[in-house]
């Protein structure tokens, strides 16, 4: 299966669901995005790593891992999001020490938090992107490396999401319409939830 390189597009924040964030990855050569719901700590850790000027007073867990790895000459070569089961993404760290490569299973949020610190590329398989990717329709296309694209102060607020209990009353056609609207509104957390519901029905 072919690998597709991903870049970090942004992080969105929900005021209606405590601790809920959506990490948005975009394919490097294409217009599909991969929204992944992550926790508050991981969202903060990724945002801090991307904001080079922000330095926490004490090292975060992922900073500690980076220091530990550097001290023992362990390099993270790449991150691969290799599996999607029931809306949960599974990832691997491809590490190297003394020219010996090791593969370590990890949560996707942790893998990406570490990738940002090691400047390691992020990949997923084409079939995962086909299944869970969302075509991006935005007015302003920003490069993932642009300064204003990301950051803690740039977290996007979202409108009230559809309650999960209401999904059973919504037709597949209506779900697809709501998915398109959520993407247009840059409401990636909601888009991810609707996408997962559509996948459940079409499997």
Tab-separated table of C-alpha atoms in Angstrom:
chain	number	residue	atom	x	y	z
A	1	UNK	CA	0.000	0.000	0.000
A	2	UNK	CA	1.280	3.451	-0.891
A	3	UNK	CA	2.054	6.016	1.802
A	4	UNK	CA	0.762	9.590	1.678
A	5	UNK	CA	2.655	12.353	3.449
A	6	UNK	CA	0.612	14.589	5.742
A	7	UNK	CA	1.171	18.076	7.135
A	8	UNK	CA	-0.399	19.642	10.209
A	9	UNK	CA	-3.083	22.064	9.022
A	10	UNK	CA	-4.482	23.264	12.316
A	11	UNK	CA	-6.097	22.515	15.666
A	12	UNK	CA	-9.733	23.317	16.403
A	13	UNK	CA	-11.279	23.700	19.857
A	14	UNK	CA	-14.810	22.974	20.984
A	15	UNK	CA	-16.347	25.094	23.731
A	16	UNK	CA	-19.371	22.807	23.831
A	17	UNK	CA	-17.472	19.605	24.632
A	18	UNK	CA	-14.957	19.958	27.431
A	19	UNK	CA	-11.458	18.842	26.510
A	20	UNK	CA	-12.344	18.059	22.884
A	21	UNK	CA	-9.963	19.135	20.146
A	22	UNK	CA	-9.579	18.153	16.514
A	23	UNK	CA	-6.119	17.904	14.992
A	24	UNK	CA	-6.406	18.512	11.248
A	25	UNK	CA	-3.846	16.881	8.957
A	26	UNK	CA	-3.744	17.613	5.228
A	27	UNK	CA	-2.159	15.572	2.471
A	28	UNK	CA	0.939	17.223	1.030
A	29	UNK	CA	-0.066	16.722	-2.588
A	30	UNK	CA	-3.842	16.961	-2.652
A	31	UNK	CA	-6.820	18.579	-0.961
A	32	UNK	CA	-7.950	15.892	1.472
A	33	UNK	CA	-7.760	16.419	5.223
A	34	UNK	CA	-7.744	13.933	8.075
A	35	UNK	CA	-9.400	15.252	11.281
A	36	UNK	CA	-8.385	13.366	14.428
A	37	UNK	CA	-10.023	14.031	17.805
A	38	UNK	CA	-7.387	14.397	20.540
A	39	UNK	CA	-7.184	15.369	24.203
A	40	UNK	CA	-6.445	18.789	25.660
A	41	UNK	CA	-2.926	17.947	26.876
A	42	UNK	CA	-1.846	16.569	23.502
A	43	UNK	CA	-3.406	19.535	21.667
A	44	UNK	CA	-1.498	21.937	23.902
A	45	UNK	CA	1.733	19.981	23.489
A	46	UNK	CA	1.460	20.004	19.681
A	47	UNK	CA	0.574	23.709	19.588
A	48	UNK	CA	3.520	24.613	21.837
A	49	UNK	CA	5.914	22.616	19.667
A	50	UNK	CA	4.652	24.426	16.562
A	51	UNK	CA	4.925	27.831	18.212
A	52	UNK	CA	8.719	27.978	18.365
A	53	UNK	CA	8.697	31.141	20.473
A	54	UNK	CA	6.620	29.607	23.278
A	55	UNK	CA	8.725	27.859	25.909
A	56	UNK	CA	6.991	26.239	28.912
A	57	UNK	CA	8.685	26.934	32.261
A	58	UNK	CA	9.277	23.206	32.767
A	59	UNK	CA	9.590	20.478	30.105
A	60	UNK	CA	6.354	18.825	29.026
A	61	UNK	CA	6.239	15.023	28.794
A	62	UNK	CA	6.977	15.077	25.072
A	63	UNK	CA	9.873	17.489	25.633
A	64	UNK	CA	11.273	15.075	28.210
A	65	UNK	CA	11.022	12.222	25.702
A	66	UNK	CA	12.892	14.331	23.140
A	67	UNK	CA	15.671	15.117	25.636
A	68	UNK	CA	15.883	11.453	26.647
A	69	UNK	CA	16.047	10.323	23.023
A	70	UNK	CA	18.712	12.882	22.142
A	71	UNK	CA	20.814	11.879	25.130
A	72	UNK	CA	20.799	8.233	24.062
A	73	UNK	CA	21.076	9.021	20.349
A	74	UNK	CA	17.627	7.753	19.414
A	75	UNK	CA	16.111	9.370	16.349
A	76	UNK	CA	12.482	9.305	15.272
A	77	UNK	CA	12.634	8.931	11.495
A	78	UNK	CA	8.916	9.044	10.737
A	79	UNK	CA	5.391	8.518	12.026
A	80	UNK	CA	2.931	6.249	10.221
A	81	UNK	CA	-0.810	6.283	10.914
A	82	UNK	CA	-1.332	2.676	9.924
A	83	UNK	CA	-4.790	1.612	11.093
A	84	UNK	CA	-8.309	2.947	11.670
A	85	UNK	CA	-10.744	0.907	13.794
A	86	UNK	CA	-14.115	2.243	14.998
A	87	UNK	CA	-12.993	5.845	14.570
A	88	UNK	CA	-9.702	5.296	16.446
A	89	UNK	CA	-6.432	5.891	14.605
A	90	UNK	CA	-3.411	3.701	15.406
A	91	UNK	CA	0.136	4.879	14.751
A	92	UNK	CA	3.744	3.730	14.851
A	93	UNK	CA	6.993	5.543	15.568
A	94	UNK	CA	9.818	4.463	13.285
A	95	UNK	CA	12.933	4.944	15.419
A	96	UNK	CA	16.629	4.390	14.803
A	97	UNK	CA	19.652	3.964	17.066
A	98	UNK	CA	23.094	2.772	15.948
A	99	UNK	CA	21.623	2.121	12.487
A	100	UNK	CA	19.119	-0.332	13.992
A	101	UNK	CA	15.493	0.458	13.223
A	102	UNK	CA	12.680	-0.191	15.689
A	103	UNK	CA	8.910	0.208	15.342
A	104	UNK	CA	7.024	1.378	18.429
A	105	UNK	CA	3.229	1.363	18.779
A	106	UNK	CA	1.837	4.680	20.017
A	107	UNK	CA	-1.278	6.814	20.250
A	108	UNK	CA	-1.581	9.059	17.216
A	109	UNK	CA	-1.719	12.237	19.305
A	110	UNK	CA	1.539	11.337	21.074
A	111	UNK	CA	3.166	10.315	17.794
A	112	UNK	CA	2.407	13.688	16.217
A	113	UNK	CA	3.470	15.616	19.321
A	114	UNK	CA	6.835	13.842	19.043
A	115	UNK	CA	7.036	14.239	15.267
A	116	UNK	CA	6.812	18.015	15.671
A	117	UNK	CA	9.785	17.948	18.051
A	118	UNK	CA	11.938	15.671	15.890
A	119	UNK	CA	10.900	17.342	12.608
A	120	UNK	CA	9.858	13.861	11.499
A	121	UNK	CA	7.519	13.374	8.535
A	122	UNK	CA	3.983	12.047	9.108
A	123	UNK	CA	2.455	9.477	6.767
A	124	UNK	CA	-0.703	7.447	6.398
A	125	UNK	CA	-1.812	4.811	3.922
A	126	UNK	CA	-3.888	5.723	0.903
A	127	UNK	CA	-6.736	3.412	1.969
A	128	UNK	CA	-7.040	5.178	5.353
A	129	UNK	CA	-7.164	8.568	3.666
A	130	UNK	CA	-9.764	7.232	1.225
A	131	UNK	CA	-11.883	5.993	4.108
A	132	UNK	CA	-11.533	8.831	6.622
A	133	UNK	CA	-10.272	11.794	4.615
A	134	UNK	CA	-12.448	14.836	4.004
A	135	UNK	CA	-12.059	17.047	0.950
A	136	UNK	CA	-11.092	20.516	2.075
A	137	UNK	CA	-13.111	23.491	0.808
A	138	UNK	CA	-11.718	26.629	2.371
A	139	UNK	CA	-11.707	30.240	1.241
A	140	UNK	CA	-8.141	30.856	2.338
A	141	UNK	CA	-5.614	28.129	1.644
A	142	UNK	CA	-2.672	28.558	4.009
A	143	UNK	CA	0.635	26.765	3.879
A	144	UNK	CA	1.224	24.511	6.931
A	145	UNK	CA	4.482	26.412	7.513
A	146	UNK	CA	2.911	29.858	7.627
A	147	UNK	CA	3.145	31.583	10.987
A	148	UNK	CA	-0.529	32.485	11.332
A	149	UNK	CA	-1.792	29.017	10.406
A	150	UNK	CA	-1.416	27.439	13.849
A	151	UNK	CA	-0.952	28.203	17.499
A	152	UNK	CA	-2.734	28.209	20.850
A	153	UNK	CA	-4.204	31.654	20.235
A	154	UNK	CA	-5.506	30.510	16.825
A	155	UNK	CA	-7.646	27.620	18.064
A	156	UNK	CA	-10.955	27.718	16.209
A	157	UNK	CA	-14.247	27.918	18.058
A	158	UNK	CA	-17.052	25.789	16.700
A	159	UNK	CA	-20.867	25.908	16.743
A	160	UNK	CA	-23.032	23.449	18.639
A	161	UNK	CA	-22.308	19.952	17.265
A	162	UNK	CA	-24.933	17.363	16.386
A	163	UNK	CA	-25.677	15.164	19.378
A	164	UNK	CA	-24.755	11.545	18.846
A	165	UNK	CA	-28.242	10.422	19.859
A	166	UNK	CA	-29.692	12.392	16.933
A	167	UNK	CA	-27.701	10.450	14.312
A	168	UNK	CA	-30.277	7.681	14.125
A	169	UNK	CA	-32.872	10.201	12.918
A	170	UNK	CA	-30.666	11.675	10.193
A	171	UNK	CA	-30.589	10.154	6.712
A	172	UNK	CA	-27.363	9.347	4.908
A	173	UNK	CA	-28.062	12.129	2.410
A	174	UNK	CA	-28.562	14.646	5.227
A	175	UNK	CA	-25.357	13.439	6.913
A	176	UNK	CA	-23.403	14.080	3.710
A	177	UNK	CA	-24.912	17.566	3.470
A	178	UNK	CA	-24.018	18.281	7.104
A	179	UNK	CA	-20.506	16.950	6.489
A	180	UNK	CA	-20.016	19.342	3.572
A	181	UNK	CA	-21.294	22.265	5.647
A	182	UNK	CA	-19.064	21.360	8.609
A	183	UNK	CA	-16.015	21.355	6.325
A	184	UNK	CA	-17.005	24.694	4.792
A	185	UNK	CA	-17.365	26.122	8.329
A	186	UNK	CA	-13.929	24.679	9.253
A	187	UNK	CA	-15.749	22.705	11.960
A	188	UNK	CA	-13.401	19.724	11.836
A	189	UNK	CA	-14.366	18.037	15.079
A	190	UNK	CA	-17.994	17.860	13.967
A	191	UNK	CA	-16.889	16.771	10.494
A	192	UNK	CA	-14.925	13.902	12.017
A	193	UNK	CA	-17.959	12.730	14.005
A	194	UNK	CA	-20.245	12.863	10.970
A	195	UNK	CA	-17.620	11.092	8.847
A	196	UNK	CA	-17.399	8.278	11.396
A	197	UNK	CA	-21.191	7.892	11.394
A	198	UNK	CA	-21.245	7.737	7.579
A	199	UNK	CA	-18.485	5.112	7.633
A	200	UNK	CA	-20.466	2.988	10.109
A	201	UNK	CA	-23.504	2.998	7.828
A	202	UNK	CA	-21.609	2.278	4.610
A	203	UNK	CA	-19.408	-0.544	5.928
